[in-house]
Coordinates of C-alpha atoms and ligand atoms in Angstrom, one line a residue:
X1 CA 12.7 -2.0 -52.2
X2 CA 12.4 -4.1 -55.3
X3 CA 9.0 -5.0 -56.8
X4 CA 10.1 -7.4 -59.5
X5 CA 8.5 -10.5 -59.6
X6 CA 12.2 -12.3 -58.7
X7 CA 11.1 -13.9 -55.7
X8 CA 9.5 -16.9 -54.3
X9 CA 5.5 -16.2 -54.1
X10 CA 6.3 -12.9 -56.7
X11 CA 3.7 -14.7 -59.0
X12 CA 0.4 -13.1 -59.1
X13 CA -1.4 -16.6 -59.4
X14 CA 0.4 -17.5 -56.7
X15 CA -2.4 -18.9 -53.5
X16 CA -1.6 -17.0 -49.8
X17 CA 1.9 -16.2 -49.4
X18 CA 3.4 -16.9 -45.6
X19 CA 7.1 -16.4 -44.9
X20 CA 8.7 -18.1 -42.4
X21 CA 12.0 -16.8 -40.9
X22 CA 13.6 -19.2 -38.8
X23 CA 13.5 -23.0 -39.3
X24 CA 14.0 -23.5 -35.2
X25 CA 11.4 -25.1 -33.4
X26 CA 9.3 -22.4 -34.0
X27 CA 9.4 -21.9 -37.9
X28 CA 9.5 -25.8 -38.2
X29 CA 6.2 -26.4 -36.4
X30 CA 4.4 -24.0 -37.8
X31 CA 5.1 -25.5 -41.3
X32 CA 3.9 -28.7 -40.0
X33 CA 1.0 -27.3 -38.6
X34 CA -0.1 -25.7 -42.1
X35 CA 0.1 -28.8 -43.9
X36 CA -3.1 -29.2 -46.3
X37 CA -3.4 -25.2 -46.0
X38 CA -4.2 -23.3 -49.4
X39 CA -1.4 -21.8 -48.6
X40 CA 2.3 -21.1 -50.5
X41 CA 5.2 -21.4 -47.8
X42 CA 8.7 -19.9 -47.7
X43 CA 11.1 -20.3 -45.1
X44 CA 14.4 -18.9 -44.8
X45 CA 17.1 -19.3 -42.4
X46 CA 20.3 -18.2 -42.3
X47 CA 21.9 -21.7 -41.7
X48 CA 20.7 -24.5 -43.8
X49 CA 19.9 -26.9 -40.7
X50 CA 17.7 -27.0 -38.2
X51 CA 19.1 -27.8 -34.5
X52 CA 18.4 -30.0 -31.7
X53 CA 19.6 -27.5 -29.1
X54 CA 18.7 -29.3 -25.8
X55 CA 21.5 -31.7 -26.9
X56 CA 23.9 -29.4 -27.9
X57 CA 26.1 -29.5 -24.9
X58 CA 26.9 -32.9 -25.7
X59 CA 28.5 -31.4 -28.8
X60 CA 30.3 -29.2 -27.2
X61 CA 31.6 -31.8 -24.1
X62 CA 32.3 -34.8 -27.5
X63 CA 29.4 -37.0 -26.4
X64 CA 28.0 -36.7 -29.8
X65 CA 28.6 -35.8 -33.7
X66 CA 27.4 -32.5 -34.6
X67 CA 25.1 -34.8 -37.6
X68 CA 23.4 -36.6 -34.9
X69 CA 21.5 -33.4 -33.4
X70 CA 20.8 -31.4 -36.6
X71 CA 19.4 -32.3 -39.6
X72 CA 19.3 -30.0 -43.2
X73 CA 15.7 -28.3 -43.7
X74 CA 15.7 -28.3 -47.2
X75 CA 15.7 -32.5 -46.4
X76 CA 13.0 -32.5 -43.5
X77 CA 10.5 -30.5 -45.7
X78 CA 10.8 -32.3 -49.2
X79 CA 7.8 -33.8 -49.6
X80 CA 5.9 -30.6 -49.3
X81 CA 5.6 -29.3 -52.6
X82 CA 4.1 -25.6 -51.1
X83 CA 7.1 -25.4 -49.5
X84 CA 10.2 -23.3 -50.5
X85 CA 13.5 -23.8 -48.4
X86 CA 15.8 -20.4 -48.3
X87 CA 19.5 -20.3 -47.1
X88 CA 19.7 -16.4 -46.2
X89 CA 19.7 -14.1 -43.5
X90 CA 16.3 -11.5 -43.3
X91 CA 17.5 -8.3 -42.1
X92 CA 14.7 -6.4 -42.3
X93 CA 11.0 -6.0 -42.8
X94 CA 9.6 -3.5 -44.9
X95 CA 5.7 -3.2 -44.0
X96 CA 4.6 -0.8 -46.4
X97 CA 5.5 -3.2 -49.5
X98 CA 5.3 -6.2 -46.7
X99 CA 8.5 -7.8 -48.0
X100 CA 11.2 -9.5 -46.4
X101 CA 14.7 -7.8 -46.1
X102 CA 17.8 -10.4 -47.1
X103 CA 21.4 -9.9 -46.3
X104 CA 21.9 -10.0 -50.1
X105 CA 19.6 -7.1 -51.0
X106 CA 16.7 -9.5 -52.3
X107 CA 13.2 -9.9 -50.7
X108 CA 10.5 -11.9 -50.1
X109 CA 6.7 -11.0 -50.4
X110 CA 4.5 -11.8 -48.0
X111 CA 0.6 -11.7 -47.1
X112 CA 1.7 -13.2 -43.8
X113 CA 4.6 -13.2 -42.3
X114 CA 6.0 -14.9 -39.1
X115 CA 8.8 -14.4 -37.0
X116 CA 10.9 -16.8 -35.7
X117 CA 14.5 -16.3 -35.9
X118 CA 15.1 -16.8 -31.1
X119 CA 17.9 -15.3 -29.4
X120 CA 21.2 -15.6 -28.9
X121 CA 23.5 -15.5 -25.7
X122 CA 24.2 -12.2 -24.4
X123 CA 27.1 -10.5 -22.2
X124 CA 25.8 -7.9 -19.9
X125 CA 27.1 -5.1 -22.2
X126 CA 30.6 -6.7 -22.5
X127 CA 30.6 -8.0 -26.1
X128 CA 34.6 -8.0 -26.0
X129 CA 33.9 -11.4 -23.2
X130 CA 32.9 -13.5 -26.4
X131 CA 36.6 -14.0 -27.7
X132 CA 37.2 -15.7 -24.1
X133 CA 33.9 -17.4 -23.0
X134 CA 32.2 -18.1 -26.0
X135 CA 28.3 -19.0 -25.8
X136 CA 26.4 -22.3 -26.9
X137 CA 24.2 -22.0 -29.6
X138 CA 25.3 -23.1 -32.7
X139 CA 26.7 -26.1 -33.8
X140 CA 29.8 -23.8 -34.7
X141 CA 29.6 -22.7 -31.3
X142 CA 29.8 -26.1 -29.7
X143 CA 32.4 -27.0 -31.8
X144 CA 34.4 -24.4 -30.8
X145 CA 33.9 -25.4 -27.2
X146 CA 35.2 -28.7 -27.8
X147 CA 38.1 -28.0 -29.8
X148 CA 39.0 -25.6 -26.6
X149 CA 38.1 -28.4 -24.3
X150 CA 40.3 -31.1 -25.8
X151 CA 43.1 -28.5 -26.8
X152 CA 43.5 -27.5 -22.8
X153 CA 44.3 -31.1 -21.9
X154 CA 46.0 -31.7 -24.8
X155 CA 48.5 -28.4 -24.2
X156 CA 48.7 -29.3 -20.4
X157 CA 50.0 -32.4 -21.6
X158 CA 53.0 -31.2 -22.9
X159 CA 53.7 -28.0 -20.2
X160 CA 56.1 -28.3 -17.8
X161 CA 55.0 -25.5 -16.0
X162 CA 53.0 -26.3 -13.1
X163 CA 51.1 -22.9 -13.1
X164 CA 50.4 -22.9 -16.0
X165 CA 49.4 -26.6 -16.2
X166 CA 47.1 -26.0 -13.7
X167 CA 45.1 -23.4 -15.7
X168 CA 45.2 -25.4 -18.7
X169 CA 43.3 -27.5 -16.3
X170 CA 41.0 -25.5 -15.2
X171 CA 37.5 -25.3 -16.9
X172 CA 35.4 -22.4 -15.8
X173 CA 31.4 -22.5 -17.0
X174 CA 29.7 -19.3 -16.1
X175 CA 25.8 -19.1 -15.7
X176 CA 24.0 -22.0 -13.3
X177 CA 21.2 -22.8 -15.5
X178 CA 20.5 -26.0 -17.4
X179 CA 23.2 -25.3 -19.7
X180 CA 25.7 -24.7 -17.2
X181 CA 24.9 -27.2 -14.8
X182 CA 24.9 -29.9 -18.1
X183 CA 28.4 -28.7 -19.6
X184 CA 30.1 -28.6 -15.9
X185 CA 28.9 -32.2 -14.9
X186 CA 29.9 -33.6 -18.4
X187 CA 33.5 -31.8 -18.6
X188 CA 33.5 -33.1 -14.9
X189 CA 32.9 -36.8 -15.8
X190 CA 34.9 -36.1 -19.3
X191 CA 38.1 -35.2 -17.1
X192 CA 37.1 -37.9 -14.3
X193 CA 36.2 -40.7 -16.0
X194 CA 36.7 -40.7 -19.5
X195 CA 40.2 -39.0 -20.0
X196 CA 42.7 -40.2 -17.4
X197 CA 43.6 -43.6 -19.1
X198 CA 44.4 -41.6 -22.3
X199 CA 47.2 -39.4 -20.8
X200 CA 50.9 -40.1 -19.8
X201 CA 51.9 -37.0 -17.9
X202 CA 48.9 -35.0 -16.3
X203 CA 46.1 -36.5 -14.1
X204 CA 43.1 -35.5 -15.8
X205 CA 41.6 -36.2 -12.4
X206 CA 43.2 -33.2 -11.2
X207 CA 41.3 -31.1 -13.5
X208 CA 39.2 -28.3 -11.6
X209 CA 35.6 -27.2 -12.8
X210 CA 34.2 -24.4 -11.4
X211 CA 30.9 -23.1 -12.2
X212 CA 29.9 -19.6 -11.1
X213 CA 26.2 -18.5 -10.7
X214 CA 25.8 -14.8 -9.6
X215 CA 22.1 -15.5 -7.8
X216 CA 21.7 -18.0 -4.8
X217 CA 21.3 -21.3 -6.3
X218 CA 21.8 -23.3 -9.6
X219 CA 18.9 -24.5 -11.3
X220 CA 16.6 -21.0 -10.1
X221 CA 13.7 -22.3 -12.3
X222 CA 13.6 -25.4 -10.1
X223 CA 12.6 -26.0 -6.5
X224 CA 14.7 -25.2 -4.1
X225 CA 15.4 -29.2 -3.0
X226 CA 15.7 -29.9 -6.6
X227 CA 18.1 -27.9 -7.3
X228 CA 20.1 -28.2 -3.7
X229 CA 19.9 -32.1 -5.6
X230 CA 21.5 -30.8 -8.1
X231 CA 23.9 -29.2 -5.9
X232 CA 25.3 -32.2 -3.9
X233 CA 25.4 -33.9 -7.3
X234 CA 27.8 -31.6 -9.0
X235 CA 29.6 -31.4 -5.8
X236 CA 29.7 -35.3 -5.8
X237 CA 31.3 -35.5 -9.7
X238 CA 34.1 -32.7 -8.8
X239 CA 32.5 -29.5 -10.0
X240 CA 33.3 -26.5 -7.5
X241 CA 30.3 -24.6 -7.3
X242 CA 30.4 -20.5 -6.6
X243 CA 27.4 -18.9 -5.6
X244 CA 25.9 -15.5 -5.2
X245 CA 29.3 -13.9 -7.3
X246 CA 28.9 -12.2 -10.9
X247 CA 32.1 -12.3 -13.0
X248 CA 33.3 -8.8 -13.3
X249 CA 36.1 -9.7 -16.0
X250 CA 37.0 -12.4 -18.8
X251 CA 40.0 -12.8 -20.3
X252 CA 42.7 -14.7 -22.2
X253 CA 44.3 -15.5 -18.4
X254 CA 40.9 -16.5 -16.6
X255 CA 38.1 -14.8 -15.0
X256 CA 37.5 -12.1 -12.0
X257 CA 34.5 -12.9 -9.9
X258 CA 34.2 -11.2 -6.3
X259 CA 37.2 -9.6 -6.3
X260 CA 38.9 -12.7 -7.1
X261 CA 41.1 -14.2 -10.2
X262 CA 40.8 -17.6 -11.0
X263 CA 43.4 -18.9 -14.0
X264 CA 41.8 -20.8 -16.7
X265 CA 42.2 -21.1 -20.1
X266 CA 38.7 -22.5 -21.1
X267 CA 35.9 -20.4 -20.1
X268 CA 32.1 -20.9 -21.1
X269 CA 29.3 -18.3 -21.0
X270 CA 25.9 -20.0 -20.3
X271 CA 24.1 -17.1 -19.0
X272 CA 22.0 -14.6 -20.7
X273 CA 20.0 -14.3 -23.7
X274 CA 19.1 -11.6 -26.0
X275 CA 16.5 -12.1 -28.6
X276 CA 17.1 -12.1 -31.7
X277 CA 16.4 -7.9 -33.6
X278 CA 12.7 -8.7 -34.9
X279 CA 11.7 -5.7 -33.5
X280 CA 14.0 -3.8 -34.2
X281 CA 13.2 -4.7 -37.7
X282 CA 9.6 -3.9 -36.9
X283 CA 10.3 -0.5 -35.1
X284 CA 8.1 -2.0 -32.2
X285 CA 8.6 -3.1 -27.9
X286 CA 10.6 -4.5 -26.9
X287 CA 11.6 -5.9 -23.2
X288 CA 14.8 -5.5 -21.5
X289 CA 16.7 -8.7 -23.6
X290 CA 15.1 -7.4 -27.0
X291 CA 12.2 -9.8 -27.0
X292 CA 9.4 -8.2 -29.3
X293 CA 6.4 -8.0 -27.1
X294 CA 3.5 -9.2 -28.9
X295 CA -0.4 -9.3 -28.7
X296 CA -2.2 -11.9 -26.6
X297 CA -2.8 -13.6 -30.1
X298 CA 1.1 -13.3 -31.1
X299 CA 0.5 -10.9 -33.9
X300 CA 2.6 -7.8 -33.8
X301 CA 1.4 -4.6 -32.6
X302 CA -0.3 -2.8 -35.5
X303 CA 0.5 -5.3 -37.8
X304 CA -2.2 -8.3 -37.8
X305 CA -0.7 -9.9 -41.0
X306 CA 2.7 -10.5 -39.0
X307 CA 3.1 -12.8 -36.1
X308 CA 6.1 -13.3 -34.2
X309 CA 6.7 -16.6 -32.2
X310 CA 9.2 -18.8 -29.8
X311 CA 12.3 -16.9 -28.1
X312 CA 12.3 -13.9 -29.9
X313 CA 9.5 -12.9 -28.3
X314 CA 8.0 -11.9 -24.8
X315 CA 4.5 -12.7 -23.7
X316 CA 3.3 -14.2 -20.7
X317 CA 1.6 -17.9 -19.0
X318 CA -2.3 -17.2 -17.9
X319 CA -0.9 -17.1 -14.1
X320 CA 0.6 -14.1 -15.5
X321 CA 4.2 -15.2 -15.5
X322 CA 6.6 -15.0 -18.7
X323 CA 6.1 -18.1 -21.2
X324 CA 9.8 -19.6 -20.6
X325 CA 12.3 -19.6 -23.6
X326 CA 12.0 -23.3 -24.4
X327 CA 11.5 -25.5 -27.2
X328 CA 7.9 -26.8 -26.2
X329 CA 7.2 -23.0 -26.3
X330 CA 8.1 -21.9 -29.8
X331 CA 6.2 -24.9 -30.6
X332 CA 3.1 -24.3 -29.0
X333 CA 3.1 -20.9 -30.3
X334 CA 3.8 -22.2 -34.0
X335 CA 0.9 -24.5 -33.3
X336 CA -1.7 -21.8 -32.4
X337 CA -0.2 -19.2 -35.4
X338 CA -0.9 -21.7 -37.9
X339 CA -4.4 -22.6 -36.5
X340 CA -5.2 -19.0 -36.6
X341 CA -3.7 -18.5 -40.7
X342 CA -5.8 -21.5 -40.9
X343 CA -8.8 -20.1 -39.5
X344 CA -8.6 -16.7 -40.9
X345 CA -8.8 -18.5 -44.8
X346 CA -11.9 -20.2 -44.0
X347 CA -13.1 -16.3 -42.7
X348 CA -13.2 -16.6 -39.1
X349 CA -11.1 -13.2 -37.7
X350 CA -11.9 -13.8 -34.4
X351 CA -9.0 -13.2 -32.3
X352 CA -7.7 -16.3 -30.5
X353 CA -5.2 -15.7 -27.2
X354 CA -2.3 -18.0 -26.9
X355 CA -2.4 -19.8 -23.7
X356 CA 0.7 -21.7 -23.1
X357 CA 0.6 -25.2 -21.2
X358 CA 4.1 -25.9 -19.1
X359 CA 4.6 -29.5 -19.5
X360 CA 7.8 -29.2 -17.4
X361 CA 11.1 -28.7 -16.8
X362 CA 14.2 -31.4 -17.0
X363 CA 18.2 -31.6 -16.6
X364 CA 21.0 -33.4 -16.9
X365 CA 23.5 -33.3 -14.2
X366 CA 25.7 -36.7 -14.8
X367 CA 25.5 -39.9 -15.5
X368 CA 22.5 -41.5 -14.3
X369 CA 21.4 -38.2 -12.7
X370 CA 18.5 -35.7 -13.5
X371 CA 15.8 -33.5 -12.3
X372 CA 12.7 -33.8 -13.6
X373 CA 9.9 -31.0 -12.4
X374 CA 6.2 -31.6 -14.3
X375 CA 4.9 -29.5 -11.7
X376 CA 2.0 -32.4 -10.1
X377 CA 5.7 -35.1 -9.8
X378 CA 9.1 -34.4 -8.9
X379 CA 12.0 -36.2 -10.0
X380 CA 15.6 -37.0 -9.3
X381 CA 18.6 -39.4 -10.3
X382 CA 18.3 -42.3 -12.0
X383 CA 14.7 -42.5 -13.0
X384 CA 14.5 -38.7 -13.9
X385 CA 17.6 -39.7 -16.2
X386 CA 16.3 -42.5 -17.6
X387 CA 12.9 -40.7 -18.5
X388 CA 15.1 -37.6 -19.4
X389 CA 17.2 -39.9 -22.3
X390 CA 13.9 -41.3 -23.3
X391 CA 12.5 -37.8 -24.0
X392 CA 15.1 -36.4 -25.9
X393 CA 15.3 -39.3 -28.3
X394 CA 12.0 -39.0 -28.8
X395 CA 12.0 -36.3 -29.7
X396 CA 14.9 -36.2 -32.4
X397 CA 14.1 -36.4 -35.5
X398 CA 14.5 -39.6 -37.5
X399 CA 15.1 -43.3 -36.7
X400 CA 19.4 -43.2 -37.5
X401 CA 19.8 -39.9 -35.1
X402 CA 17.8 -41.9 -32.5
X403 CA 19.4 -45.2 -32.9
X404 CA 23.0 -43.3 -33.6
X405 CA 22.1 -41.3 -30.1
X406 CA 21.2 -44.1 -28.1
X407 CA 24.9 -46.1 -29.1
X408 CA 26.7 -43.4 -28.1
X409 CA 24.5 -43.0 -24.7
X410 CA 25.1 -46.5 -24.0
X411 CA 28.5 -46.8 -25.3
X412 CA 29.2 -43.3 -22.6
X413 CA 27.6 -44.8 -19.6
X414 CA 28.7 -48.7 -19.8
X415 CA 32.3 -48.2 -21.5
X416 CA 33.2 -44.5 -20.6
X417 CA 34.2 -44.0 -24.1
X418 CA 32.9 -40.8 -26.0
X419 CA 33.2 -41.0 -29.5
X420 CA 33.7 -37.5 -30.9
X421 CA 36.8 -36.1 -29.4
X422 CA 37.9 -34.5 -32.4
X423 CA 39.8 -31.0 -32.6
X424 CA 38.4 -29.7 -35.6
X425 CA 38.8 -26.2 -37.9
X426 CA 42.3 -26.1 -37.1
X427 CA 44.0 -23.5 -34.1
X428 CA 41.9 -20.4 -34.1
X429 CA 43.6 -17.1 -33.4
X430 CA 40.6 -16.3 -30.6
X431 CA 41.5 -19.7 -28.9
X432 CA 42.7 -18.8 -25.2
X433 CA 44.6 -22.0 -25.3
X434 CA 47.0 -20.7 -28.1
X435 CA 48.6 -18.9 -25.5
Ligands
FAD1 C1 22.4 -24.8 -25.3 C2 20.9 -24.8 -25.2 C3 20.2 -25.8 -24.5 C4 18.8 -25.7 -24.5 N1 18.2 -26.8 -23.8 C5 16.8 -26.8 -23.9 C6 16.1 -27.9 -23.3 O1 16.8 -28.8 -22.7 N2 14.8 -27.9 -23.4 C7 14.1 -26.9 -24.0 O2 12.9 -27.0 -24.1 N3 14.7 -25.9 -24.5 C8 16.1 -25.8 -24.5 N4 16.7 -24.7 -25.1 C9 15.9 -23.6 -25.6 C10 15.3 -24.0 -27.0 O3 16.3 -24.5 -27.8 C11 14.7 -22.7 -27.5 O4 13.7 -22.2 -26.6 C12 14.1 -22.9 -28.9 O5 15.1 -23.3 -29.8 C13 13.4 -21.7 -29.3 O6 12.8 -21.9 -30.6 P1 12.8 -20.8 -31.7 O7 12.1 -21.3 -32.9 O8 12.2 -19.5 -31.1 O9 14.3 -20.4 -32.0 P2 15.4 -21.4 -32.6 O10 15.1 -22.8 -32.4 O11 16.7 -20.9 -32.0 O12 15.4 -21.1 -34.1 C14 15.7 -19.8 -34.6 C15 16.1 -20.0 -36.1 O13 16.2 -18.7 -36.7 C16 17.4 -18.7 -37.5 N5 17.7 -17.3 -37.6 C17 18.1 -16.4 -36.6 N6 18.3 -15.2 -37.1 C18 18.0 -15.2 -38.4 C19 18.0 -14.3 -39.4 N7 18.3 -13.0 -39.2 N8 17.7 -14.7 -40.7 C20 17.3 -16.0 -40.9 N9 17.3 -16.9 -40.0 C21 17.6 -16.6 -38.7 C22 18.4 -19.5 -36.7 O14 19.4 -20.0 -37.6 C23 17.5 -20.6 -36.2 O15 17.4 -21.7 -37.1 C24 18.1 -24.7 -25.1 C25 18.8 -23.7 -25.8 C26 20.2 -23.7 -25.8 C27 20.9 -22.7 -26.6

């Protein structure tokens, strides 16, 4: 791999190189965290913005712009001078030379380096689903979603044929997490409530949402009467929940689940992750969704000088189960790798276990409705969607996404008008709608 002093940090004057890769909640922390550090910074991502994802469904159902949740790094870290912002992908680590791998055949040296590049959604081995049931995890993703969303009602408009109306109308979410119970109950209330006066010759009431969970119950990291709440809920707003049946097929025409075929032209895969291929890149662990499994003090294996943090990575809680894949996670984890990079430049090596503390668990079902579990409370409906919205706009970043996020919130729930219900990027060839 090249040597020549090209790159960021290639300066031999240069103070303690770290590269960041990934500017999720992860990456993004840990630069916080290092701020004052004799250190020299790079972080690269393949996109040039980092994403709010816990609002992203919102995207996806037209609740909100795609500007509101996401916000360009370059931007967020310009007043740190030690601080170099990189739009590329890493492919690779070479540890011998300790560089960075790019896409474009560059590199990036590194005297520390930390991974942070999280996961993405996975199929089960059936890669050819995506076409038909795309994931949410991009902002491209969630505005593919929509533009399938809106284009369904928009074809059933015009079709005279009933059958075919009727799977135009029919919105299939697969995967009973958060994500899947927050997309169902929005398209729910988007068809119910926000779409019928807009129509002349369908009944956007009519619309069917069905969302299929292969375990027992929707919400599994929840309590059991938590998540029968969120049950009843759905149930309540119109979504037709299937339990206890894994889809066996996707297609153009609908999905197979249990033997059976159900016709729908918009399909949306919220099950499954797979980490992004850190170690792969590494030649190290991994567990069965390609999370690199790291040292108590999130180094890699072998490798003190490189940590790896946030979704890409598996390590578990002190009661001995996993650390979930969630924002206050990679955060937490970004937090302790920079207090050890920290620590290590004033000479203290000691070696400094990451302990992770759960703060809780929260999700949106519908208006006014939530579920809130902190583990010593319990919350449901209104309140737990009130502190819900209050926590998520906290934790945006910046006054205008804030303010812009609350308008639309209150513009949604007291006028039932949602603002960006825009087909964009034109009539893709991989829409199902097309058809
Ligand atoms: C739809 C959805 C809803 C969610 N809701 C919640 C929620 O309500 N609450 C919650 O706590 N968590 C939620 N999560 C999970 C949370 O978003 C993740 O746990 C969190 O983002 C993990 O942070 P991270 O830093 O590990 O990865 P990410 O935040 O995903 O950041 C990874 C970064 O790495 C970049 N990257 C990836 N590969 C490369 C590469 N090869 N080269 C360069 N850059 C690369 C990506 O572009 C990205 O910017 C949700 C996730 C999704 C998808």
């Amino acid at each position: 791999m090249t040597s020549q002093p090209t790159a960021p940090g290639d300066s031999p004057a240069a103070p303690h190189r770290i590269v960041i890769a990934g500017a999720g909640f992860g990456g993004l922390e840990t630069v916080h965290r290092l701020a004052g550090a004799p250190v020299s910074i790079t972080i690269v991502d393949l996109r040039n913005h980092h994403l709010f994802q816990p609002l992203l469904y919102q995207v996806a159902t037209a609740s909100l712009a795609t500007s509101e949740i996401a916000w360009p790094v370059r931007h967020l870290l310009r007043d740190r001078p030690e601080v170099t912002t990189l739009l590329a992908t890493v492919t690779g680590v070479d540890t011998n030379t300790r560089r960075v791998l790019l896409d474009d055949g560059g590199s990036l040296p590194y005297d520390t380096l930390i991974l942070a590049t999280g996961a993405r959604h996975a199929y089960f081995g059936h890669d050819e689903w995506e076409p038909f049931a795309p994931g949410l995890k991009t902002l491209e993703d969630a505005t593919t979603i929509r533009r399938r969303i809106l284009l369904a009602f928009e074809l059933a408009e015009r079709e005279t044929d009933p059958q075919k109306r009727n799977a135009l109308l029919t919105f299939v979410v697969i995967g009973g997490g958060p994500t899947g119970v927050e997309l169902a109950g929005t398209i729910a209330e988007l068809a119910k409530v926000t779409m019928p006066p807009d129509f002349r010759n369908i009944d956007t009431r009519k619309a069917r949402v069905v969302l299929i969970e292969a375990g027992p119950r929707i919400l599994s990291g929840f309590t059991e009467d938590l998540s029968a709440y969120a049950q009843r809920s759905l149930e309540q707003i119109g979504v037709e929940i299937v339990l206890g049946k894994a889809v066996s097929e996707c297609t153009a025409d609908g999905v197979v689940y249990g033997g059976e075929k159900l016709d729908s032209k918009t399909i949306i895969w919220a099950a499954g992750v797979r980490a992004s291929p850190a170690a792969e890149w590494l030649g190290v662990p991994a567990d069965r969704a390609g999370r690199l499994i790291v040292s108590p003090d999130l180094t890699v294996p072998g490798h003190p000088e490189i940590f790896a943090i946030g979704d890409t990575v598996a390590i578990n809680a002190p009661d001995g189960s996993p650390v979930p894949g969630i924002a206050p996670a990679a955060k937490q984890q970004g937090r302790h790798v920079a207090g050890i990079i920290k620590a290590r430049l004033k000479g203290d090596t000691s070696v400094a276990p990451f302990v992770y503390k759960h703060s809780g668990s929260l999700a949106q079902i519908g208006k006014k409705r939530a579920v809130i579990d902190f583990g010593w409370i319990k919350l449901r409906g209104a309140l737990a969607w009130w502190i819900w919205g209050i926590a998520h706009i906290y934790f945006l970043i910046g006054l205008r996404n804030r303010l812009a996020v609350a308008m639309n919130w209150l513009w949604i729930h007291t006028r039932d008008q949602r603002g960006a219900r825009l087909i964009t990027q034109g009539r893709a060839s991989t829409d199902p709608v097309k058809r």
